[in-house]
Structures are given as C-alpha cells and as structure tokens.
Amino acid sequence: EVQIVESGGALVQPGGSLRLSCVVSGTSFDDYAFTWFRQAPGKDREGVSTITHHDGDTYYARFVEGRFSISSDSAKNTVYLQMKNLRPEDTAVYYCAATVSTTLSNPFATYEYPYWGQGTQVTVSS
C-alpha cells in the first residue's frame, strides 16, 4: 500500500521559513503526481502546490505569490515544499496527497487523490 508521511511543520514567526517534507513508500515514485493541501480550522481544504512527474509541470495557488517552491527527489521518494516569508494566514495543517499522474485532471481537487498523509501543523505567530 502507498504510505505518505509529512514532516517539517513548526511554530515560526511571521517572515520566517520552513521546509516541509513528504516521504512516500510502498510504490514507485515516478508515476505519481503530488499536491500539498492545507486546512485551517473552520475552513475548506485548499490546494497549495502540485508537481507532476510525467511532464515536470508545477502548479501554485494564487495566495502563494511566489513565496513557495515545490520540488522532488526521486531517489529518496520525497517531495518538498519550501516556504518563505510566512504569514499568519498560512497557519494550517499541511497535507501531502498522491495520485497516478495519468489520471489527474484537476490538480487541486481533493477527490483526485486516493492517498493522503496525516498532516503536519504549521503555525505562524509572533
């Protein structure tokens, strides 16, 4: 079975940086697309960034505004989200989700993803 484990969430001050990691096991990494989602209390889960490995495309939510960068290391089966200039409104649980890339139509739709991690908490506060 596909297993996903996120890490890297922490308490950080506004303007700070974090790097989240998503480690995938149980399947080949190369055929999958990965999306970072986030969910704040009382709000819907929303897509943050996607990377697709069949064509190398990346996607970013509008609220990212150039502050985040998604990348991957196939040898380590790991996807990263580098976040800079964090704001209090970035506070949320961040989830890593995976799907077979050839089936992906809408990269920020939660129903596209059968595999999810447990999430990692990011808190931006002074």
PDB file of C-alpha atoms in Angstrom:
ATOM      1  CA  GLU A   1       0.000   0.000   0.000  1.00  0.00           C
ATOM      2  CA  VAL A   2       1.051   3.563  -0.615  1.00  0.00           C
ATOM      3  CA  GLN A   3       2.113   5.308   2.577  1.00  0.00           C
ATOM      4  CA  ILE A   4       2.749   9.036   2.990  1.00  0.00           C
ATOM      5  CA  VAL A   5       4.401  10.770   5.931  1.00  0.00           C
ATOM      6  CA  GLU A   6       4.739  14.557   6.203  1.00  0.00           C
ATOM      7  CA  SER A   7       7.163  16.366   8.469  1.00  0.00           C
ATOM      8  CA  GLY A   8       8.701  19.781   8.991  1.00  0.00           C
ATOM      9  CA  GLY A   9       5.796  21.716  10.452  1.00  0.00           C
ATOM     10  CA  ALA A  10       6.607  24.020  13.351  1.00  0.00           C
ATOM     11  CA  LEU A  11       5.872  27.279  15.116  1.00  0.00           C
ATOM     12  CA  VAL A  12       7.560  30.082  13.186  1.00  0.00           C
ATOM     13  CA  GLN A  13       7.470  33.870  13.389  1.00  0.00           C
ATOM     14  CA  PRO A  14       5.988  35.964  10.572  1.00  0.00           C
ATOM     15  CA  GLY A  15       8.547  36.369   7.811  1.00  0.00           C
ATOM     16  CA  GLY A  16      10.220  33.079   8.660  1.00  0.00           C
ATOM     17  CA  SER A  17      10.806  29.991   6.536  1.00  0.00           C
ATOM     18  CA  LEU A  18      10.034  26.289   6.725  1.00  0.00           C
ATOM     19  CA  ARG A  19      10.686  23.276   4.535  1.00  0.00           C
ATOM     20  CA  LEU A  20       8.057  20.556   4.591  1.00  0.00           C
ATOM     21  CA  SER A  21       8.900  17.003   3.529  1.00  0.00           C
ATOM     22  CA  CYS A  22       6.630  14.297   2.137  1.00  0.00           C
ATOM     23  CA  VAL A  23       8.151  10.805   2.172  1.00  0.00           C
ATOM     24  CA  VAL A  24       6.376   8.197   0.046  1.00  0.00           C
ATOM     25  CA  SER A  25       6.758   4.431   0.372  1.00  0.00           C
ATOM     26  CA  GLY A  26       5.051   1.317  -0.957  1.00  0.00           C
ATOM     27  CA  THR A  27       5.082   2.188  -4.659  1.00  0.00           C
ATOM     28  CA  SER A  28       7.126   3.608  -7.485  1.00  0.00           C
ATOM     29  CA  PHE A  29       7.527   7.361  -7.177  1.00  0.00           C
ATOM     30  CA  ASP A  30       7.824   8.152 -10.883  1.00  0.00           C
ATOM     31  CA  ASP A  31       4.229   7.532 -11.985  1.00  0.00           C
ATOM     32  CA  TYR A  32       2.590   9.805  -9.418  1.00  0.00           C
ATOM     33  CA  ALA A  33       1.609  13.415  -9.041  1.00  0.00           C
ATOM     34  CA  PHE A  34       1.800  15.069  -5.628  1.00  0.00           C
ATOM     35  CA  THR A  35      -0.063  18.019  -4.190  1.00  0.00           C
ATOM     36  CA  TRP A  36       0.358  19.899  -0.940  1.00  0.00           C
ATOM     37  CA  PHE A  37      -3.002  20.873   0.536  1.00  0.00           C
ATOM     38  CA  ARG A  38      -3.686  22.873   3.673  1.00  0.00           C
ATOM     39  CA  GLN A  39      -6.639  23.275   6.009  1.00  0.00           C
ATOM     40  CA  ALA A  40      -7.178  25.866   8.707  1.00  0.00           C
ATOM     41  CA  PRO A  41      -9.800  25.378  11.455  1.00  0.00           C
ATOM     42  CA  GLY A  42     -13.311  26.025  10.144  1.00  0.00           C
ATOM     43  CA  LYS A  43     -12.136  26.380   6.537  1.00  0.00           C
ATOM     44  CA  ASP A  44     -12.159  24.117   3.491  1.00  0.00           C
ATOM     45  CA  ARG A  45      -9.106  22.184   2.476  1.00  0.00           C
ATOM     46  CA  GLU A  46      -7.316  24.029  -0.315  1.00  0.00           C
ATOM     47  CA  GLY A  47      -4.579  23.151  -2.755  1.00  0.00           C
ATOM     48  CA  VAL A  48      -1.203  24.836  -2.323  1.00  0.00           C
ATOM     49  CA  SER A  49       1.130  23.351  -4.930  1.00  0.00           C
ATOM     50  CA  THR A  50       1.355  20.373  -7.298  1.00  0.00           C
ATOM     51  CA  ILE A  51       4.210  18.625  -9.055  1.00  0.00           C
ATOM     52  CA  THR A  52       3.617  16.104 -11.862  1.00  0.00           C
ATOM     53  CA  HIS A  53       6.499  13.853 -12.825  1.00  0.00           C
ATOM     54  CA  HIS A  54       5.353  12.645 -16.238  1.00  0.00           C
ATOM     55  CA  ASP A  55       5.821  16.117 -17.708  1.00  0.00           C
ATOM     56  CA  GLY A  56       7.506  18.057 -14.900  1.00  0.00           C
ATOM     57  CA  ASP A  57       4.740  20.642 -14.572  1.00  0.00           C
ATOM     58  CA  THR A  58       4.182  22.541 -11.344  1.00  0.00           C
ATOM     59  CA  TYR A  59       1.158  24.486 -10.134  1.00  0.00           C
ATOM     60  CA  TYR A  60       0.767  27.062  -7.366  1.00  0.00           C
ATOM     61  CA  ALA A  61      -2.232  28.575  -5.656  1.00  0.00           C
ATOM     62  CA  ARG A  62      -2.693  32.297  -6.151  1.00  0.00           C
ATOM     63  CA  PHE A  63      -2.095  33.009  -2.456  1.00  0.00           C
ATOM     64  CA  VAL A  64       1.453  31.638  -2.742  1.00  0.00           C
ATOM     65  CA  GLU A  65       2.530  34.824  -4.551  1.00  0.00           C
ATOM     66  CA  GLY A  66       5.990  33.485  -5.347  1.00  0.00           C
ATOM     67  CA  ARG A  67       6.809  32.617  -1.727  1.00  0.00           C
ATOM     68  CA  PHE A  68       6.731  28.811  -2.001  1.00  0.00           C
ATOM     69  CA  SER A  69       8.578  26.312  -4.180  1.00  0.00           C
ATOM     70  CA  ILE A  70       7.778  22.634  -4.725  1.00  0.00           C
ATOM     71  CA  SER A  71      10.467  20.116  -5.646  1.00  0.00           C
ATOM     72  CA  SER A  72      11.148  16.392  -5.508  1.00  0.00           C
ATOM     73  CA  ASP A  73      13.969  13.896  -5.124  1.00  0.00           C
ATOM     74  CA  SER A  74      13.037  10.659  -6.887  1.00  0.00           C
ATOM     75  CA  ALA A  75      15.975   8.743  -5.403  1.00  0.00           C
ATOM     76  CA  LYS A  76      14.640   9.489  -1.915  1.00  0.00           C
ATOM     77  CA  ASN A  77      10.928   9.262  -2.813  1.00  0.00           C
ATOM     78  CA  THR A  78      10.463  12.662  -1.231  1.00  0.00           C
ATOM     79  CA  VAL A  79       8.545  15.803  -2.191  1.00  0.00           C
ATOM     80  CA  TYR A  80       9.417  19.129  -0.593  1.00  0.00           C
ATOM     81  CA  LEU A  81       7.616  22.409  -0.083  1.00  0.00           C
ATOM     82  CA  GLN A  82       9.985  25.272   0.660  1.00  0.00           C
ATOM     83  CA  MET A  83       8.047  28.135   2.234  1.00  0.00           C
ATOM     84  CA  LYS A  84       9.475  31.624   2.726  1.00  0.00           C
ATOM     85  CA  ASN A  85       8.102  34.899   4.074  1.00  0.00           C
ATOM     86  CA  LEU A  86       5.406  33.091   6.002  1.00  0.00           C
ATOM     87  CA  ARG A  87       2.323  34.980   7.146  1.00  0.00           C
ATOM     88  CA  PRO A  88      -0.148  34.312   9.980  1.00  0.00           C
ATOM     89  CA  GLU A  89      -2.757  33.384   7.362  1.00  0.00           C
ATOM     90  CA  ASP A  90      -0.520  30.480   6.308  1.00  0.00           C
ATOM     91  CA  THR A  91      -1.316  28.785   9.622  1.00  0.00           C
ATOM     92  CA  ALA A  92      -2.897  25.407   8.869  1.00  0.00           C
ATOM     93  CA  VAL A  93      -2.390  21.673   8.839  1.00  0.00           C
ATOM     94  CA  TYR A  94      -0.482  20.857   5.663  1.00  0.00           C
ATOM     95  CA  TYR A  95      -1.204  17.552   3.912  1.00  0.00           C
ATOM     96  CA  CYS A  96       0.624  15.711   1.162  1.00  0.00           C
ATOM     97  CA  ALA A  97      -1.552  13.753  -1.279  1.00  0.00           C
ATOM     98  CA  ALA A  98      -0.707  11.499  -4.222  1.00  0.00           C
ATOM     99  CA  THR A  99      -2.433  10.136  -7.308  1.00  0.00           C
ATOM    100  CA  VAL A 100      -1.442   8.348 -10.503  1.00  0.00           C
ATOM    101  CA  SER A 101      -0.390  11.214 -12.726  1.00  0.00           C
ATOM    102  CA  THR A 102      -2.000   9.889 -15.910  1.00  0.00           C
ATOM    103  CA  THR A 103      -5.452  10.133 -14.303  1.00  0.00           C
ATOM    104  CA  LEU A 104      -5.076  13.676 -12.962  1.00  0.00           C
ATOM    105  CA  SER A 105      -7.434  16.280 -14.414  1.00  0.00           C
ATOM    106  CA  ASN A 106      -7.849  18.952 -11.725  1.00  0.00           C
ATOM    107  CA  PRO A 107      -4.693  19.076  -9.582  1.00  0.00           C
ATOM    108  CA  PHE A 108      -6.311  20.996  -6.701  1.00  0.00           C
ATOM    109  CA  ALA A 109      -9.432  18.826  -6.382  1.00  0.00           C
ATOM    110  CA  THR A 110      -9.302  16.678  -3.264  1.00  0.00           C
ATOM    111  CA  TYR A 111     -11.324  13.883  -4.882  1.00  0.00           C
ATOM    112  CA  GLU A 112      -8.476  13.268  -7.327  1.00  0.00           C
ATOM    113  CA  TYR A 113      -6.257  11.880  -4.573  1.00  0.00           C
ATOM    114  CA  PRO A 114      -6.666   8.399  -3.081  1.00  0.00           C
ATOM    115  CA  TYR A 115      -3.530   8.619  -0.926  1.00  0.00           C
ATOM    116  CA  TRP A 116      -3.048  11.074   1.942  1.00  0.00           C
ATOM    117  CA  GLY A 117      -0.674  11.640   4.810  1.00  0.00           C
ATOM    118  CA  GLN A 118      -1.689  12.552   8.356  1.00  0.00           C
ATOM    119  CA  GLY A 119      -0.626  16.180   8.020  1.00  0.00           C
ATOM    120  CA  THR A 120       1.866  18.446   9.750  1.00  0.00           C
ATOM    121  CA  GLN A 121       0.975  21.593  11.690  1.00  0.00           C
ATOM    122  CA  VAL A 122       2.350  24.945  10.561  1.00  0.00           C
ATOM    123  CA  THR A 123       1.750  27.855  12.923  1.00  0.00           C
ATOM    124  CA  VAL A 124       2.875  31.374  12.022  1.00  0.00           C
ATOM    125  CA  SER A 125       2.667  33.680  15.025  1.00  0.00           C
ATOM    126  CA  SER A 126       4.690  36.223  16.946  1.00  0.00           C
TER     127      SER A 126
END
